[in-house]
Coordinates of C-alpha atoms in Angstrom, one line a residue:
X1 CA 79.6 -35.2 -15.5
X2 CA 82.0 -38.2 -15.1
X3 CA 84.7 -37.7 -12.5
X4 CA 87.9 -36.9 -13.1
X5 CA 91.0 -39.5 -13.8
X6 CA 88.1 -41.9 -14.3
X7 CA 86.9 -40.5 -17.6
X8 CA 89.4 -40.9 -20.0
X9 CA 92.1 -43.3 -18.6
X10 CA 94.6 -44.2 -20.9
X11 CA 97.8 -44.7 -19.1
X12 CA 101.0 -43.1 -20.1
X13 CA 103.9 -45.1 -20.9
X14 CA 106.6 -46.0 -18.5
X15 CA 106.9 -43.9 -16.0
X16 CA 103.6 -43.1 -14.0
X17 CA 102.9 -38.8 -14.9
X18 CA 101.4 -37.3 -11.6
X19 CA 100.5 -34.4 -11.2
X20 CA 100.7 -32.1 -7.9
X21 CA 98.7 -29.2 -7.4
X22 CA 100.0 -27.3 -3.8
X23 CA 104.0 -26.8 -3.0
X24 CA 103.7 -26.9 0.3
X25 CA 105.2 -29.3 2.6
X26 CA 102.9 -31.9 1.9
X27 CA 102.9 -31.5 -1.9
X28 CA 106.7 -31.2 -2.0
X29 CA 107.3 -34.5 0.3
X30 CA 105.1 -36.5 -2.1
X31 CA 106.8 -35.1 -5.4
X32 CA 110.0 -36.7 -3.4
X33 CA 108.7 -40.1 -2.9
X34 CA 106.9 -39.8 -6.6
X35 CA 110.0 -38.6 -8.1
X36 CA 112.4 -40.9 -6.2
X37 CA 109.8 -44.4 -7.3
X38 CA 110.5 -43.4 -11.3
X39 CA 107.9 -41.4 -11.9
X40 CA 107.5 -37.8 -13.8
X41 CA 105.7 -35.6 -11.6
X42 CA 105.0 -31.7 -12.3
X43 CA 104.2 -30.0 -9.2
X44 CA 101.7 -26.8 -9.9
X45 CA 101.5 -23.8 -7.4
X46 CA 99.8 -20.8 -8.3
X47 CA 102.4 -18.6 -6.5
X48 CA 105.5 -17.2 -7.9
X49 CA 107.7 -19.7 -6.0
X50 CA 106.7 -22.4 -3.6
X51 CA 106.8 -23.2 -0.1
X52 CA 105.5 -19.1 0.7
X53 CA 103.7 -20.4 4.1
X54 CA 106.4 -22.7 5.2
X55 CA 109.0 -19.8 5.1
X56 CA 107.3 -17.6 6.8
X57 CA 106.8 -20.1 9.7
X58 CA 110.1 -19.7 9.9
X59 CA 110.7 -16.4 10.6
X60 CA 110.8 -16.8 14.5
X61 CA 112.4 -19.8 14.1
X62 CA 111.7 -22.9 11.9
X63 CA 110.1 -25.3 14.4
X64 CA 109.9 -28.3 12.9
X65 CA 108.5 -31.2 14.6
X66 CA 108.7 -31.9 18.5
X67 CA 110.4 -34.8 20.6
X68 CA 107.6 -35.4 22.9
X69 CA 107.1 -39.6 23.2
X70 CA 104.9 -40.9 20.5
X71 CA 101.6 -41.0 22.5
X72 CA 100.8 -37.5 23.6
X73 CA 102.5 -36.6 20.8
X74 CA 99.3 -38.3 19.1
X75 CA 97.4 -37.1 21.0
X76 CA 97.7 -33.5 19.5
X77 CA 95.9 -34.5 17.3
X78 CA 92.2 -34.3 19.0
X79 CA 89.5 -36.2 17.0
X80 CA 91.6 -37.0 14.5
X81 CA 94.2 -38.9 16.2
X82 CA 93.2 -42.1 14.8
X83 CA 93.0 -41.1 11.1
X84 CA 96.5 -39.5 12.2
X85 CA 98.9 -42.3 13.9
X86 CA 99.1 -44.9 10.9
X87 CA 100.5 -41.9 9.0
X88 CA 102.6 -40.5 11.6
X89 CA 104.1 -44.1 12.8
X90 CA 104.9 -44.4 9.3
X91 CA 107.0 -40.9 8.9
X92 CA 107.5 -40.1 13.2
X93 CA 109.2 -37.1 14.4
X94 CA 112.6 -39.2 14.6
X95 CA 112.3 -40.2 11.1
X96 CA 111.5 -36.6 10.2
X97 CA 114.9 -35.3 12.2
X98 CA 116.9 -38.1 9.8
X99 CA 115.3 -36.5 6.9
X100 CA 116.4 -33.2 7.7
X101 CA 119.8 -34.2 8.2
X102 CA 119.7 -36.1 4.8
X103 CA 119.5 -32.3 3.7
X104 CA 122.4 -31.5 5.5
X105 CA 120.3 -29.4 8.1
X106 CA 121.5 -30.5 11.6
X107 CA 118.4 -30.1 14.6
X108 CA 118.5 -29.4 17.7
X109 CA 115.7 -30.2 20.9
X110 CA 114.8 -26.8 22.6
X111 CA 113.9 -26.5 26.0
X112 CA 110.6 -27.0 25.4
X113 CA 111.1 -29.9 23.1
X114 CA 110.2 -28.2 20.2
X115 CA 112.9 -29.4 17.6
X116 CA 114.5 -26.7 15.3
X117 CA 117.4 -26.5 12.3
X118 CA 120.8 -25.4 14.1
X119 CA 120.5 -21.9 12.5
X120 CA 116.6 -21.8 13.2
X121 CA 115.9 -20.6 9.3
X122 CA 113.6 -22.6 6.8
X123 CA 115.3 -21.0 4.1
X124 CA 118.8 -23.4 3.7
X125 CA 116.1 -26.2 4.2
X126 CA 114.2 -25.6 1.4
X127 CA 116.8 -24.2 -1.0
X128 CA 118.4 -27.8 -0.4
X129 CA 115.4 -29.5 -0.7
X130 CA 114.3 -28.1 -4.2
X131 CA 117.7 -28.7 -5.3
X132 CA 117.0 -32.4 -4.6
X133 CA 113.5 -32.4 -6.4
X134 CA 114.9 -30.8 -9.3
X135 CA 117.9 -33.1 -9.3
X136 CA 115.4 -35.9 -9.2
X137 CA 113.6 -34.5 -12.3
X138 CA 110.3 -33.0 -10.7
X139 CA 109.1 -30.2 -12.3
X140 CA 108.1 -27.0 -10.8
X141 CA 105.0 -24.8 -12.3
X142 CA 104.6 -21.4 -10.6
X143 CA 101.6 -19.2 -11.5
X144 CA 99.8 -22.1 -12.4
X145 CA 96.5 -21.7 -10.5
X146 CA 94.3 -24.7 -10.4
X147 CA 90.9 -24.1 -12.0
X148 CA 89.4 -27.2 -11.9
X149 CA 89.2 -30.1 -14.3
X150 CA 88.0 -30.4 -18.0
X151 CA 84.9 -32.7 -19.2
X152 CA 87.7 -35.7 -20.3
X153 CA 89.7 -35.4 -16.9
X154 CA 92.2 -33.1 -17.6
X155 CA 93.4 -30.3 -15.1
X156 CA 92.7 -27.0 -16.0
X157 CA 95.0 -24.2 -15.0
X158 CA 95.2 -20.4 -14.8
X159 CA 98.4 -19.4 -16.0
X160 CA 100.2 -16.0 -17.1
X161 CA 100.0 -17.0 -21.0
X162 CA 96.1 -17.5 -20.8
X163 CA 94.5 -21.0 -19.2
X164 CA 95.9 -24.7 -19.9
X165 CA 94.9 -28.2 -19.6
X166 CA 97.4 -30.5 -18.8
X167 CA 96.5 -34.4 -18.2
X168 CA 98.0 -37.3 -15.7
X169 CA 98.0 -40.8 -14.4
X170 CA 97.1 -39.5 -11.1
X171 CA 96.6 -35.8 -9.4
X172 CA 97.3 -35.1 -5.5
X173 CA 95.7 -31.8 -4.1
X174 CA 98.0 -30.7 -1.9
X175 CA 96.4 -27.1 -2.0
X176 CA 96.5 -26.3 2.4
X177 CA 93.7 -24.3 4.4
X178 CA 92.4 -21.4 4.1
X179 CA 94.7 -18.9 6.4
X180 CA 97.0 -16.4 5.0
X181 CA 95.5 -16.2 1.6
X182 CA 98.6 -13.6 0.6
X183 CA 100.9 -16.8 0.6
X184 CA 98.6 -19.2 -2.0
X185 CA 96.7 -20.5 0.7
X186 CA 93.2 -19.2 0.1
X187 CA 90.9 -22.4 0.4
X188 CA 89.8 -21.6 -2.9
X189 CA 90.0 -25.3 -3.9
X190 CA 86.6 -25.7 -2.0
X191 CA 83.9 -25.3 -4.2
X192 CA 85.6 -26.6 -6.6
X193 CA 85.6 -30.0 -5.1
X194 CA 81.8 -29.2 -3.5
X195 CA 80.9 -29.3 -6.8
X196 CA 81.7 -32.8 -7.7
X197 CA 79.9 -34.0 -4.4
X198 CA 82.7 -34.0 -2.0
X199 CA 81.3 -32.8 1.5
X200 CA 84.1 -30.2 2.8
X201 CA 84.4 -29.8 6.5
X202 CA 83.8 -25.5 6.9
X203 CA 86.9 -23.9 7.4
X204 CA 87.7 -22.4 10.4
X205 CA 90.3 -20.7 12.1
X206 CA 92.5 -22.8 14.4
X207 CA 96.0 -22.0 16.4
X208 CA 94.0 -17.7 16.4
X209 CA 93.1 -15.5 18.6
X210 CA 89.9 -13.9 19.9
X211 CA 88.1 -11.4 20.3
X212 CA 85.6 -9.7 23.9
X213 CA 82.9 -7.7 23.3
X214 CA 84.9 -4.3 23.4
X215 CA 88.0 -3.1 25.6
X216 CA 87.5 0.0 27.5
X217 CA 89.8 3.0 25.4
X218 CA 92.2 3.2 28.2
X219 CA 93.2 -0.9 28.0
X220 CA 92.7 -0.3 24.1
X221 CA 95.1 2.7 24.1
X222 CA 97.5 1.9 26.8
X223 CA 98.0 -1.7 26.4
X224 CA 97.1 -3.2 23.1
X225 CA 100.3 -4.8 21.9
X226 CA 101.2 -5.9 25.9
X227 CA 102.3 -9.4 26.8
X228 CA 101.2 -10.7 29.7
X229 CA 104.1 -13.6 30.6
X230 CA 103.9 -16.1 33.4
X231 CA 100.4 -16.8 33.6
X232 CA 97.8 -19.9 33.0
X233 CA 94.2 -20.2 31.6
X234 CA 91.8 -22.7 31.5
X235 CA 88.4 -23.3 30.1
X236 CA 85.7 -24.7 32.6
X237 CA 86.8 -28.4 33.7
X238 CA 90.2 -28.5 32.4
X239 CA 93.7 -28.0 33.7
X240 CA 95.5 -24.8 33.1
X241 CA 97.8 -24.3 31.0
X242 CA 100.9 -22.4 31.8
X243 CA 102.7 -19.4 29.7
X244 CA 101.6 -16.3 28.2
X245 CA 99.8 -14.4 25.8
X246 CA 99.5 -10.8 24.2
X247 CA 96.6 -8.2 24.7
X248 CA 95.1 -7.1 21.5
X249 CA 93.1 -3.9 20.5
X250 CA 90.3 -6.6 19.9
X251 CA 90.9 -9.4 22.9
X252 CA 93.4 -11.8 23.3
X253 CA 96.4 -13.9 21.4
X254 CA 99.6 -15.7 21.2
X255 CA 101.0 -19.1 22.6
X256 CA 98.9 -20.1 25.6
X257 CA 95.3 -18.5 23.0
X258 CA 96.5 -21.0 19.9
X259 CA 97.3 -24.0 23.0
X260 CA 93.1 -23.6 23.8
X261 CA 91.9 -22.6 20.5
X262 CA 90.7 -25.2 19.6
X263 CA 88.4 -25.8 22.4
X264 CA 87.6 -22.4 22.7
X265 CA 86.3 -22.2 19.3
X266 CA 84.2 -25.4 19.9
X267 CA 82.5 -23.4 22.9
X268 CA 82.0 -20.3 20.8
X269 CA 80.0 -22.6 18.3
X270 CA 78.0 -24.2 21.1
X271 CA 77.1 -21.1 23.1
X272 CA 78.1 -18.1 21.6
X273 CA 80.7 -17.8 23.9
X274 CA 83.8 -19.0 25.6
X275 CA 84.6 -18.0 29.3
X276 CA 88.8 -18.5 30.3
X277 CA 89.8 -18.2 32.9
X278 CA 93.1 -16.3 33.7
X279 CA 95.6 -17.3 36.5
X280 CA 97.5 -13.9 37.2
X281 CA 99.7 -15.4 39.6
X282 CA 100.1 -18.7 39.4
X283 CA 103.4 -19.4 41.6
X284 CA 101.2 -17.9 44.6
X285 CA 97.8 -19.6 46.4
X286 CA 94.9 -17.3 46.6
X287 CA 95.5 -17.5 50.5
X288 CA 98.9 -16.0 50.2
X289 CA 97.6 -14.0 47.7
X290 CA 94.6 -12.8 50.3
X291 CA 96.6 -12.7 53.1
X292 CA 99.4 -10.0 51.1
X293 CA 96.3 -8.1 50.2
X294 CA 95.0 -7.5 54.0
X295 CA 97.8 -6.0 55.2
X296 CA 97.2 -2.4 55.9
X297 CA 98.5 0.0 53.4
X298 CA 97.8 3.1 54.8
X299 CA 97.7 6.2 52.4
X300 CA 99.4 3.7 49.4
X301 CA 96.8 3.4 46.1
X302 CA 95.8 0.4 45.6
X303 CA 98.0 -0.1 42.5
X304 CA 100.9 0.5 45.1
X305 CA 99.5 -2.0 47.6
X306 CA 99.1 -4.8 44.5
X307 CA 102.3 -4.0 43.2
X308 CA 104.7 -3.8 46.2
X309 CA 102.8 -7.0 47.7
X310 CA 102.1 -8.7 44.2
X311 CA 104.4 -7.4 42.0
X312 CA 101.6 -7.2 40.4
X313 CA 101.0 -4.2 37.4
X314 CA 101.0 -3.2 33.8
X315 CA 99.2 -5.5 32.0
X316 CA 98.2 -7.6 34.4
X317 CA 96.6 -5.0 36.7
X318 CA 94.9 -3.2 34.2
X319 CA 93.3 -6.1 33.2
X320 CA 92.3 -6.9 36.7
X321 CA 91.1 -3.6 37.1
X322 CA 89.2 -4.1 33.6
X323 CA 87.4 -7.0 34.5
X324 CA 86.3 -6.3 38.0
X325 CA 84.6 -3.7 39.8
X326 CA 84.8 -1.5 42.8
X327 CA 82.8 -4.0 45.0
X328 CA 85.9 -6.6 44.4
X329 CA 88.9 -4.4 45.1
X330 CA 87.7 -3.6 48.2
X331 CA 87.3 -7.5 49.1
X332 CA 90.9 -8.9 49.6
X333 CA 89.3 -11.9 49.6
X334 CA 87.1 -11.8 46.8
X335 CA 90.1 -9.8 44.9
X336 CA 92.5 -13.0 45.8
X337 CA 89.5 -14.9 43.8
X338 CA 89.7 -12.9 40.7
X339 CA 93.7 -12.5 40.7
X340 CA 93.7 -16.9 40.5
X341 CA 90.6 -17.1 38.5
X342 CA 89.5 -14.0 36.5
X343 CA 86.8 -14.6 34.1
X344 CA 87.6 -13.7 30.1
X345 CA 84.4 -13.5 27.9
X346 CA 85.3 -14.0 24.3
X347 CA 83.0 -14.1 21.3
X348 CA 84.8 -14.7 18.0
X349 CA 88.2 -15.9 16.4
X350 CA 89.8 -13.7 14.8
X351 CA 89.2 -13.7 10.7
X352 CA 90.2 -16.5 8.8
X353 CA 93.0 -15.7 7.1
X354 CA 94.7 -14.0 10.5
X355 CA 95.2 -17.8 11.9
X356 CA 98.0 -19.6 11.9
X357 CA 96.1 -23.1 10.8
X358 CA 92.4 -23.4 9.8
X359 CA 90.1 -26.5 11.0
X360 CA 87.9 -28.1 8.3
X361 CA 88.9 -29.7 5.2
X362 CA 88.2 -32.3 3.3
X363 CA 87.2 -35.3 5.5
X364 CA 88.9 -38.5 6.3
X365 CA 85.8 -40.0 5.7
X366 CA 85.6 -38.8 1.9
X367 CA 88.9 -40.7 0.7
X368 CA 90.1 -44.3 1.4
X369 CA 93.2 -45.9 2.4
X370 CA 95.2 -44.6 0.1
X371 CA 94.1 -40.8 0.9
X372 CA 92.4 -41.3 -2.4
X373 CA 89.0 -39.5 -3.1
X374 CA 86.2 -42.4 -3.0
X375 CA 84.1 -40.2 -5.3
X376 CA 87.0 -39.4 -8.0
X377 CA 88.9 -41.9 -8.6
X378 CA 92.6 -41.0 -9.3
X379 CA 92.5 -38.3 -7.4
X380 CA 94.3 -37.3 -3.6
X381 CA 94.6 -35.0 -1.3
X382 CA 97.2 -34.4 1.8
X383 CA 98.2 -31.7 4.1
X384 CA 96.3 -29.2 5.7
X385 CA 93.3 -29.2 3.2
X386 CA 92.3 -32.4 5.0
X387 CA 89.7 -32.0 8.1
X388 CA 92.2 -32.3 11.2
X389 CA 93.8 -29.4 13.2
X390 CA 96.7 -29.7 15.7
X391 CA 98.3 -27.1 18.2
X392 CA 101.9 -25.3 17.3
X393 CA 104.9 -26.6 18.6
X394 CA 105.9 -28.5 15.1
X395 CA 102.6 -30.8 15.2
X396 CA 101.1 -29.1 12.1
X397 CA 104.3 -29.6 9.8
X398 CA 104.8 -33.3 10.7
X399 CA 101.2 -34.5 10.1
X400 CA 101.4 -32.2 6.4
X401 CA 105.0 -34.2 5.3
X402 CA 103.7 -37.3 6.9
X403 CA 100.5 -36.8 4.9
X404 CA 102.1 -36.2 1.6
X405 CA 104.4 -39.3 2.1
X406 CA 101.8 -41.1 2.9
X407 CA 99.8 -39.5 -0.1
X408 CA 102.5 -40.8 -2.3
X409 CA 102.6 -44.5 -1.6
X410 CA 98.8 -44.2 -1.9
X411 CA 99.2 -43.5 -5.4
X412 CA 102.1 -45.7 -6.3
X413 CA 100.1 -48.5 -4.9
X414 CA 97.1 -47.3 -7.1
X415 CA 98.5 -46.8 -10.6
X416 CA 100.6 -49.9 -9.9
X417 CA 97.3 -51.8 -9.5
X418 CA 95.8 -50.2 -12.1
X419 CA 98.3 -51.5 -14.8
X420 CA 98.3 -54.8 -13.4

């Protein structure tokens, strides 16, 4: 079967037609730049609004990009750094900010330089920028869900009136991951490009937590739900990182989990397995730490002895208690070792669809400099559906609108070459 746009391409008059399948970020940054070069773009989602995923990142508080230097800022970005920086040179944090404010959103740099809207909400943002797409003439599609394409090129989409074929100068596919199906993004879009010979990167989850084997029923019952603040973990030969995470029923997750997921997913795939280890007490040596534990405490337990010397309890000393035995408690020295350095065994992530970001996607490889498919010609793709994965802390939504800008010129260039 030919591949699509390259079948049956007769251009359309003056303007360029393009259309987007995805409103997320990525998809709605391109219809921007599209919309704002002349030409007539209709944006599809198969959701009853767009932009579902971005608003609920939002809920805590939109974090939007962050103000690290450019760099390690990069650097975020793992393996995929270098597919990454021309795209995020082009459309940088700062340049991201002066967007925001063209929206009339004001930022602000948190303490942890995590950049935010004054009042923390997606919500204004969007509502003003879909007010500027539809000002600019781009039209929205909701319960359009993409279905693949017809034998002469066309899209072919679900919608609530029965299915429709609709035909442009160019298509992006802007259609995200494959976490939090609920919200439109399902990774359903996958076979339907494996079937026109496009290797996909498996999806995985990314920015998750993970699962031990089993909790005993007292950590289960008593402390599923806990947070345990003011720690650090580190995989085997790398520096801790410093913060805190939440217990589970099943194992472990939250901020300092999604920092290391990445690499704790990599040694899950390798071995089976991932071993962290957990710093309960990182403000405190292990010799100050053994030398509180050796002194006598008479007829005290020794869950009065951690926590009057240690301040140690809850959480934190019932999983100590957990993941040691008798043997260790009775060791202050070996007890010291377990409080700086206490093994964590985890064996899965989480599902899917529980993570925040999935790894996988379509690879870098696959499309050209344009971010156009080398196999179908006339046809992109941006945001998270491409292979690349990047911690929290406003990383993920700059690469997905720097990606859909960069998306954008990609097919201006192309259908302006095409006509020449």
């Amino acid at each position: 079967m030919p591949a699509p746009q390259a079948m049956v391409r007769t251009m359309s008059p003056a303007p360029f037609r393009v259309a987007i399948v995805g409103g997320g970020p990525a998809g709605l940054m391109a219809a921007e730049v599209l919309s704002q070069a002349g030409a007539a773009v209709d944006l599809y989602d198969a959701m009853p609004s767009v932009g579902r995923k971005f608003l609920l990142a939002g809920v805590g508080g939109m974090n939007i990009t962050h103000s690290e230097a450019f760099e390690p800022f990069v650097a975020r970005y793992r393996e995929r750094a270098t597919e990454l920086r021309p795209l995020l040179q082009a459309f940088d944090p700062e340049a991201l900010r002066e967007w925001i404010h063209g929206l009339g959103i004001d930022t602000f740099v948190g303490t942890s330089g995590r950049v935010f809207p004054t009042d923390m909400k997606a919500a204004p943002l969007l509502r003003a920028w879909l007010k500027r797409l539809r000002e600019a003439g781009v039209q929205l599609h909701t319960r359009h869900r993409w279905l693949g394409w017809t034998d002469t090129g066309a899209l072919r989409l679900q919608t609530p009136a029965g299915e429709i074929e609709r035909a442009a100068d160019a298509t992006l596919l802007a259609l995200g991951g494959g976490s939090w199906a609920r919200l439109g993004s399902d990774g359903a879009w996958v076979p339907l490009l494996e079937a026109r010979g496009i290797a996909i990167a498996e999806l995985q989850p990314a920015n998750c937590g993970f699962e031990v084997d089993a909790w005993s029923d007292h950590l289960r019952e008593k402390f599923a739900g806990a947070p345990l603040k003011t720690v650090s973990l580190a995989l085997p030969g790398q520096p801790p990182r410093r913060g805190e995470f939440v217990l589970t029923a099943t194992g472990i997750e939250g901020s300092l989990v999604y920092a290391l997921s990445a690499g704790i997913r990599d040694a899950i795939n390798r071995d089976g397995q991932a071993i962290v280890e957990l710093d309960l007490l990182p403000d405190r040596s292990q010799a100050q730490i053994a030398a509180a534990l050796a002194k006598p405490r008479g007829s005290q337990s020794m869950a009065k002895h951690l926590h009057r010397q240690l301040r140690l309890e809850g959480a934190k000393a019932a999983l100590l208690r957990e993941l040691t035995d008798a043997a260790c408690f009775a060791d202050p020295q070996a007890l010291a070792r377990a409080i700086k350095a206490l093994p964590i065994r985890l064996v899965r992530p989480r599902p899917l669809d529980e993570a925040i970001s999935s790894a996988g996607g379509v690879p870098f490889e696959a499309l050209d400099a344009n971010l156009m498919l080398r196999q179908l010609p006339g046809v992109f793709c941006a945001g998270e559906m491409l292979d690349w994965e990047a911690p929290t802390g406003g990383y993920l939504l700059t690469a997905c609108f720097a990606s859909g800008r960069a998306s954008a010129e990609g097919i201006l260039r192309w259908l302006k070459s095409s006509r020449a």
